Tab-separated table of C-alpha atoms in Angstrom:
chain	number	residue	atom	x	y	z
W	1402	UNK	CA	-9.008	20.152	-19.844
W	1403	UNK	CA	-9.501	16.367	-18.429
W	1404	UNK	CA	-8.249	16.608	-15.104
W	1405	UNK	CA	-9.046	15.006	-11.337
W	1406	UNK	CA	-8.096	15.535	-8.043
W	1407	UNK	CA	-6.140	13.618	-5.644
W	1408	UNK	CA	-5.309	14.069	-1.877
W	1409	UNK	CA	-2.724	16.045	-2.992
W	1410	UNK	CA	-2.138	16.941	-6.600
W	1411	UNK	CA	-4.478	17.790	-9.416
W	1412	UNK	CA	-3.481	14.999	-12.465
W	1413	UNK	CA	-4.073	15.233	-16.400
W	1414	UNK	CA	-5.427	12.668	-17.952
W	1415	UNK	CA	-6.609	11.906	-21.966
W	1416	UNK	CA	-8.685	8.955	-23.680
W	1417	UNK	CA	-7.986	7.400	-26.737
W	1418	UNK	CA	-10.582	4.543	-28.227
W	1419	UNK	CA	-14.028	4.080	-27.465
W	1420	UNK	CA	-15.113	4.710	-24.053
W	1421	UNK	CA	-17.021	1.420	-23.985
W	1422	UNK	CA	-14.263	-0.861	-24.708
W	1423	UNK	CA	-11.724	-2.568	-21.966
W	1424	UNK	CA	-9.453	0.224	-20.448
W	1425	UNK	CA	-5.686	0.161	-20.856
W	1426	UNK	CA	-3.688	2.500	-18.194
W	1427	UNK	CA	-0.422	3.561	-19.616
W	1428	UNK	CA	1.838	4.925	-16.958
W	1429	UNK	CA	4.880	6.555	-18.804
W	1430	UNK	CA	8.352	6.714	-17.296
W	1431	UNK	CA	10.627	9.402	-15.284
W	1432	UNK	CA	9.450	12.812	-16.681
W	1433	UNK	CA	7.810	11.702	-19.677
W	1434	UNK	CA	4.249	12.676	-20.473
W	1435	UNK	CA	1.104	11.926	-22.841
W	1436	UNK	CA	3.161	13.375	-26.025
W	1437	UNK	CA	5.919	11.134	-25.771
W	1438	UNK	CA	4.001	7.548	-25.796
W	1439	UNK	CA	4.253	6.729	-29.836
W	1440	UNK	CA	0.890	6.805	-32.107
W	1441	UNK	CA	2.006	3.476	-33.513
W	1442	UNK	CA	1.797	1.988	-29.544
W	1443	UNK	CA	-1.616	3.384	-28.273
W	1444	UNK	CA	-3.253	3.273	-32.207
W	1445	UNK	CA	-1.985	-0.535	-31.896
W	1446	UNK	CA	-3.483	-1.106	-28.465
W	1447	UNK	CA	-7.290	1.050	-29.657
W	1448	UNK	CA	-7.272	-1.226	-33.337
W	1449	UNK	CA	-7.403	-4.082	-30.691
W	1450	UNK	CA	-10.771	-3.041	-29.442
W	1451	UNK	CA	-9.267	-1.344	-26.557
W	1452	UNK	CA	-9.353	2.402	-24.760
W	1453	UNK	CA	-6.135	3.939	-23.991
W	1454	UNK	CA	-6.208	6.087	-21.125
W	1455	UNK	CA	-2.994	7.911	-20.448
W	1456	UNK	CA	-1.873	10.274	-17.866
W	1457	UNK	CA	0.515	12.552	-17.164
W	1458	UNK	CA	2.028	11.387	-13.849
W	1459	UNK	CA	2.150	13.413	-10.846
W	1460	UNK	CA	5.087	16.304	-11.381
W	1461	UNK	CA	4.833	15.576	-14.793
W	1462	UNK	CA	3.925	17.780	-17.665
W	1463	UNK	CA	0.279	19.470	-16.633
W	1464	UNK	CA	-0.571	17.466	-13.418
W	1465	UNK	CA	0.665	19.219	-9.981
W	1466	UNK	CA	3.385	18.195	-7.660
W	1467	UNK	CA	4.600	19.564	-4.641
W	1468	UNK	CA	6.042	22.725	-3.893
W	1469	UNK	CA	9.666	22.987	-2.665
W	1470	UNK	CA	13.058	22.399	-3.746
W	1471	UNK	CA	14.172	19.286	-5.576
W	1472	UNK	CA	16.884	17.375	-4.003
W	1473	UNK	CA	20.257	18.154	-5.005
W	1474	UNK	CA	22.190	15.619	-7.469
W	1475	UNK	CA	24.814	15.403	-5.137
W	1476	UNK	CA	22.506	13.667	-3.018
W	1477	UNK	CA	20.354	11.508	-5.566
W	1478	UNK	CA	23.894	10.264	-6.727
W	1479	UNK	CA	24.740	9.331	-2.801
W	1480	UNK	CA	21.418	7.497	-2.950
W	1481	UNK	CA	22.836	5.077	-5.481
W	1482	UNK	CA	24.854	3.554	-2.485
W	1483	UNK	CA	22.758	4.371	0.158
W	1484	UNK	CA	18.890	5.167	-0.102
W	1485	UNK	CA	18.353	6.230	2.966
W	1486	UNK	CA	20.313	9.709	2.443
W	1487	UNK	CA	17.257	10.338	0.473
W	1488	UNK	CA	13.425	11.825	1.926
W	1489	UNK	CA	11.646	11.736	-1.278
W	1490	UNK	CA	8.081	14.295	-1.172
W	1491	UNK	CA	6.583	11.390	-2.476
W	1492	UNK	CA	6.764	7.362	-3.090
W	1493	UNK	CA	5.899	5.320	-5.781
W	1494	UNK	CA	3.160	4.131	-3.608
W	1495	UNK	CA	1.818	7.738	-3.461
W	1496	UNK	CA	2.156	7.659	-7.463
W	1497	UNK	CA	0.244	4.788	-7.708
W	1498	UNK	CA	-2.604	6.268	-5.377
W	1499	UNK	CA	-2.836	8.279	-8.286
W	1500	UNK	CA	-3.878	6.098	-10.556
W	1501	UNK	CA	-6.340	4.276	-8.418
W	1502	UNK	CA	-8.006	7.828	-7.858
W	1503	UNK	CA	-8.108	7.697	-11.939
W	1504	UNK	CA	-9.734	4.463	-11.709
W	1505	UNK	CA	-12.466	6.269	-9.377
W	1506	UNK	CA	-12.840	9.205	-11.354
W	1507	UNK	CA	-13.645	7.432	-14.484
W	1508	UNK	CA	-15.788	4.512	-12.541
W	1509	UNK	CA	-13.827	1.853	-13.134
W	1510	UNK	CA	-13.207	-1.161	-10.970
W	1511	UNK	CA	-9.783	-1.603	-12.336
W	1512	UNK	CA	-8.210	-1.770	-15.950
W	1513	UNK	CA	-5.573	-3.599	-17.613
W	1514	UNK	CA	-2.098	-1.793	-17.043
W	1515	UNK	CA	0.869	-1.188	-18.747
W	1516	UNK	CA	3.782	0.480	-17.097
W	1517	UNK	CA	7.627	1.841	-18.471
W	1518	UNK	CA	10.590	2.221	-16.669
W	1519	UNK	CA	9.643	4.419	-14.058
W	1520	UNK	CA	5.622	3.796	-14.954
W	1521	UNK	CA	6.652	-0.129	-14.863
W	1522	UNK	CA	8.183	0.431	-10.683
W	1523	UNK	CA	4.439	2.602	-10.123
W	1524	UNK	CA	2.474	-0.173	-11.770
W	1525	UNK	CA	3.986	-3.103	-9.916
W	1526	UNK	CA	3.510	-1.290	-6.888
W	1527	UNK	CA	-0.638	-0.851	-7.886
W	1528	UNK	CA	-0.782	-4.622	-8.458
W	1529	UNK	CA	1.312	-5.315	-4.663
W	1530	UNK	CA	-0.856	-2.617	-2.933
W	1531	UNK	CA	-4.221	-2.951	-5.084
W	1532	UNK	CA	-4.479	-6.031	-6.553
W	1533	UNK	CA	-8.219	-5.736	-7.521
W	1534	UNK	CA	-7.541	-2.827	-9.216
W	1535	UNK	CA	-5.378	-4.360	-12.168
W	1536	UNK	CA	-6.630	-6.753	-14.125
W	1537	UNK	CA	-3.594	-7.525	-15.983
W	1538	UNK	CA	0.174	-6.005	-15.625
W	1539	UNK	CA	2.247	-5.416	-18.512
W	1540	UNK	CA	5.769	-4.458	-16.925
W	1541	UNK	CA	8.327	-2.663	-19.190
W	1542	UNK	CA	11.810	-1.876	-19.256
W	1543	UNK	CA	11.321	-1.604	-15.861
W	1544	UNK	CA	12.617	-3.484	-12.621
W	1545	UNK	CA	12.029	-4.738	-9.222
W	1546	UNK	CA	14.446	-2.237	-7.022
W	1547	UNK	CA	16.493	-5.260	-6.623
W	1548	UNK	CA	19.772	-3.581	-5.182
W	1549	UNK	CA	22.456	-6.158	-6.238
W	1550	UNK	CA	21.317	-6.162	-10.154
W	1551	UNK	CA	23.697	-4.340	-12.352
W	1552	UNK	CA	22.996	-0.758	-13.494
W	1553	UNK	CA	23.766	1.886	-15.323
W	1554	UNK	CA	27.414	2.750	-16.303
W	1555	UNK	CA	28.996	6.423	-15.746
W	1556	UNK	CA	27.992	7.974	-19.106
W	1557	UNK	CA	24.295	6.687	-19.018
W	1558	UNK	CA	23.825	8.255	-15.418
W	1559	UNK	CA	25.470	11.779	-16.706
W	1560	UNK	CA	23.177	11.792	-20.022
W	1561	UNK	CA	20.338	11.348	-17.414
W	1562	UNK	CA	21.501	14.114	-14.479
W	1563	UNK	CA	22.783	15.925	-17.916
W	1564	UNK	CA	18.848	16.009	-18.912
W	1565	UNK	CA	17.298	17.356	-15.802
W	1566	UNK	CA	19.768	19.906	-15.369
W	1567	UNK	CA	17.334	23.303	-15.788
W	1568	UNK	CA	18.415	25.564	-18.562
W	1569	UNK	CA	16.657	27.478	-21.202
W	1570	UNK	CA	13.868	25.408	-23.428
W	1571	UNK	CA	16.343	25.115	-26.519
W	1572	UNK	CA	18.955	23.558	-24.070
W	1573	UNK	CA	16.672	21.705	-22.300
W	1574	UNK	CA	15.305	20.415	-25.826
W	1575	UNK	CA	19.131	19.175	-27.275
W	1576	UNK	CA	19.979	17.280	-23.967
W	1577	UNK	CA	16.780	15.532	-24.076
W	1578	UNK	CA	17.857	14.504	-27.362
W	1579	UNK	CA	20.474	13.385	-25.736
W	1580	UNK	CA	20.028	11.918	-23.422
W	1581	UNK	CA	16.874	9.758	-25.311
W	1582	UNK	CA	19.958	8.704	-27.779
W	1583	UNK	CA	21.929	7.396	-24.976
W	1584	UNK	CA	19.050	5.806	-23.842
W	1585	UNK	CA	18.490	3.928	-27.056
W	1586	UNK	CA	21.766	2.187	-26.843
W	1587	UNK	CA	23.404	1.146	-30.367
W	1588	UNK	CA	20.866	0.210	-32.675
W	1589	UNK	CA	17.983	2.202	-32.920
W	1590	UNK	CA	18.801	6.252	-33.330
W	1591	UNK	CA	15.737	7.710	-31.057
W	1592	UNK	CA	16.282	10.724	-32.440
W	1593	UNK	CA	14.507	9.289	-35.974
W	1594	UNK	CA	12.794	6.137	-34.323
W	1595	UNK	CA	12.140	6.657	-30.664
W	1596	UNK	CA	10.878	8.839	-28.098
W	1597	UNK	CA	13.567	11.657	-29.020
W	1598	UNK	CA	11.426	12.525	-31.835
W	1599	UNK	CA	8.991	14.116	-29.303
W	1600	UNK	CA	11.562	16.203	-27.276
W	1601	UNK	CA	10.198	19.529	-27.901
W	1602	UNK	CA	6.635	18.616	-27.952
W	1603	UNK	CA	7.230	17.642	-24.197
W	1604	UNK	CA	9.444	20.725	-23.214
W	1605	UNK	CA	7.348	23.142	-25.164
W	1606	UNK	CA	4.094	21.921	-23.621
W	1607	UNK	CA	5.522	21.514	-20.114
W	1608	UNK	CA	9.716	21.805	-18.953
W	1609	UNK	CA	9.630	20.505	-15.252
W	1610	UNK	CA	12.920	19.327	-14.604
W	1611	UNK	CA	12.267	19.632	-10.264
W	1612	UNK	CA	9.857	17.031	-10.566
W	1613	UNK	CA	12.267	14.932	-12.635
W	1614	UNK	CA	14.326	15.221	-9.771
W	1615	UNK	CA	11.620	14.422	-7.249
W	1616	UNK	CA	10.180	11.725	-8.974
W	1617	UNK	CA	14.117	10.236	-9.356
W	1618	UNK	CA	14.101	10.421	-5.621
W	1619	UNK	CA	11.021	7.986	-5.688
W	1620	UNK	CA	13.142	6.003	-7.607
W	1621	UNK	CA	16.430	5.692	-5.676
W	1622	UNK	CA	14.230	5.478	-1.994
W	1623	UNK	CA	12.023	2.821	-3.061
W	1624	UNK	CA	12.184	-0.733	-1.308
W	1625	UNK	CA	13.492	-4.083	-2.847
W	1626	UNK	CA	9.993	-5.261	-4.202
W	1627	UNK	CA	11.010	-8.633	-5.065
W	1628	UNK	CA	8.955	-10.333	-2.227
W	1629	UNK	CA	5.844	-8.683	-2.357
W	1630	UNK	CA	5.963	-9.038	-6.355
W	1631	UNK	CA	6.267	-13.204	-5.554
W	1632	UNK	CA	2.398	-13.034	-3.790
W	1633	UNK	CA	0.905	-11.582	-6.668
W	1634	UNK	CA	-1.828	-13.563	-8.283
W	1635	UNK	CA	-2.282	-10.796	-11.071
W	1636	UNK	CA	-1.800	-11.751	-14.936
W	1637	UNK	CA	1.936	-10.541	-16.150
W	1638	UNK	CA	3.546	-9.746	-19.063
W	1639	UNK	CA	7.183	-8.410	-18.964
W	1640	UNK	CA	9.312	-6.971	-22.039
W	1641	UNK	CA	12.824	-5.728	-22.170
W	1642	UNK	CA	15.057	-4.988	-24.637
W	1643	UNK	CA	18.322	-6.532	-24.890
W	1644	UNK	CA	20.478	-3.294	-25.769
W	1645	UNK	CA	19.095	-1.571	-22.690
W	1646	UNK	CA	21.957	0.735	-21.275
W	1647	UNK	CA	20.092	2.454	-18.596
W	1648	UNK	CA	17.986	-0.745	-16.562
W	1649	UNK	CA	20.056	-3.636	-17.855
W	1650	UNK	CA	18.495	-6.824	-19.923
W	1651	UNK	CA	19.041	-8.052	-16.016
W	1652	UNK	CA	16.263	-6.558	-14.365
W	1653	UNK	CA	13.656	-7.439	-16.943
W	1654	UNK	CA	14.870	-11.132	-16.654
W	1655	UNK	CA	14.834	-10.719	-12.461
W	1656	UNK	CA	11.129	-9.054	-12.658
W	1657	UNK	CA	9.675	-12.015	-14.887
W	1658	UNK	CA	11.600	-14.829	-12.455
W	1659	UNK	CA	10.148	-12.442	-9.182
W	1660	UNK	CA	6.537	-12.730	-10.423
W	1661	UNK	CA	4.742	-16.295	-10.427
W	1662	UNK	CA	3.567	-17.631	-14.054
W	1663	UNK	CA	4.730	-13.668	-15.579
W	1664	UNK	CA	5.268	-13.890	-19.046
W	1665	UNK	CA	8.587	-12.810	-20.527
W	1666	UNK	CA	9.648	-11.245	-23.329
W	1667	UNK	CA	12.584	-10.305	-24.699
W	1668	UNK	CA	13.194	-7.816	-27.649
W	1669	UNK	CA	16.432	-8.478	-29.722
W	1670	UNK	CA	18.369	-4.852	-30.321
W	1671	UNK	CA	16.232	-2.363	-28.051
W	1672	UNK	CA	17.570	0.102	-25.445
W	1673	UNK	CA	15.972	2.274	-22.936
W	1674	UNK	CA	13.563	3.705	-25.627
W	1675	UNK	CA	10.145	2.552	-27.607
W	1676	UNK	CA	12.230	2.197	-30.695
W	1677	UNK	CA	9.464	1.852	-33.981
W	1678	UNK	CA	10.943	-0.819	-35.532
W	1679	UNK	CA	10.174	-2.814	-32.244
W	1680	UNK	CA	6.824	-1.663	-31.628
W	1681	UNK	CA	4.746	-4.043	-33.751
W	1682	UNK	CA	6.221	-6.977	-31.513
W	1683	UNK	CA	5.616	-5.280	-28.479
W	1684	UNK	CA	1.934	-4.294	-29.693
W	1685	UNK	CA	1.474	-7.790	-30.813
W	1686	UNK	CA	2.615	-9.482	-27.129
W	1687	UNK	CA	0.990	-6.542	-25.102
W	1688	UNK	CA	-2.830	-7.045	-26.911
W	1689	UNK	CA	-2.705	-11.043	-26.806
W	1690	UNK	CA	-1.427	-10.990	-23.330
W	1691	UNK	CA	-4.440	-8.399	-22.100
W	1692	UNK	CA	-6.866	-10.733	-24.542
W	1693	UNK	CA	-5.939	-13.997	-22.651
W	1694	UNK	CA	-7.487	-11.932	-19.595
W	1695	UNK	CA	-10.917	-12.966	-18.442
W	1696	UNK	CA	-12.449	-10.036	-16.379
W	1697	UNK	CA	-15.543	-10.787	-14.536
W	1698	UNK	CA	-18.105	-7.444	-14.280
């Protein structure tokens, strides 16, 4: 089984591509894992000459975390308001750690990386913290931690406590479903075109619903990034969908203005999800964007 050691947690990893070509990092989002990133996606990204390397964060499907209790959702709901009722185990710094120990286990000076949603926050923290590390940052769905941009309304946040709520694996599987369709917003059913589909790969390989909850916590503690993301010098691309119920159309839009000569795009009719009838664009912006990139060796 492809794993490494950190510091502090043991992290799965897989390969996809040949070995020799330019690495692409995928960091996936809150609780997702390897099985839920779409073949159409990564085989888009390896036809382009490239090697997908993606990895189950930390707390995540079969990589560690930390022992202990979650926090309770009374609490991660209080953190909406007011962060500092939160003492996450971890940050997104210490998730992003992770990957540069990836990057050191394979022997790699640094890679091209693409981050969602929660994988988006980890990556932009990589590129703040280690900018030599990333040779190009593809930011999506994601946001900046800006705390005045508009988020998620009452139904979207109870589809997403309503998912991490620990049950039995059949339970568990229908309010992923769920929650994914929520997610999706209007247009695209994720239960036939988006990440739903994979539900009970993900819960029958791995159901971890404390380190949902912990890596949430990540989430709601994390700084405003907005000023360190205006000193980067590292190659951007940003996409967000414009049906996006649970990190508004907003916080794409505020990323791309936060980072100097980013990229933006915008995808008519997608939610929270990676929606197949919008994958070819995103494919198609990700791979020119990472082959505009000159990387010296």
């Amino acid at each position: 089984m492809p794993t490494f050691k950190t510091h502090s947690a043991e992290i799965y990893f897989e390969h996809r591509g040949a070995r020799a070509n330019p690495r692409v990092l995928c960091v996936h989002g809150l609780g997702c894992q390897i099985v839920q990133w779409p073949d159409s996606l990564i085989e888009g990204i390896v036809d382009a000459g490239l090697c997908a390397v993606m990895m189950d964060n930390r707390d995540a499907g079969l990589s560690h975390g930390p022992e202990g209790s979650p926090p309770a959702v009374e609490d991660l709901l209080a953190a909406r308001e007011d962060p500092s009722v939160l003492t996450p185990p971890y940050t997104l710094s210490d998730m992003a750690a992770d990957i540069v120990a990836l990057l050191d286990h394979l022997g790699q000076g640094g890679a091209h990386v693409i981050g969602l949603s929660m994988g988006g926050m980890i990556a932009q923290r990589l590129a703040i913290e280690h900018p030599t590390r990333v040779y190009s940052l593809t930011s999506i769905m994601s946001s900046t931690g800006n705390p005045d941009l508009p988020g998620p309304d009452d139904q979207t946040v109870a589809a997403l406590l309503g998912s991490v709520v620990a049950g039995d694996s059949e339970t568990a599987i229908a309010q992923n479903i769920q929650a994914a369709k929520v997610f999706a917003g209007p247009h695209y059913d994720s239960e036939t075109l988006g990440i739903a589909r994979f539900a009970r790969a993900a819960i029958e390989r791995a159901y971890r619903p404390e380190g949902t909850l912990r890596q949430l916590s990540a989430i709601l503690a994390a700084e405003d990034r907005r000023e360190a993301l205006a000193r980067l010098a590292v190659p951007t691309l940003v996409i967000h969908g414009n049906a996006d119920p649970l990190v508004p159309v907003e916080a794409g839009r505020d990323t791309a203005s936060a980072i100097p000569g980013s990229r933006y795009l915008e995808v008519d009719k997608l939610g929270h999800d990676l929606s197949e009838p919008a994958i070819g664009e995103m494919v198609a912006a990700i791979t020119a964007h990472i082959g505009d990139v000159e990387v010296s060796r």
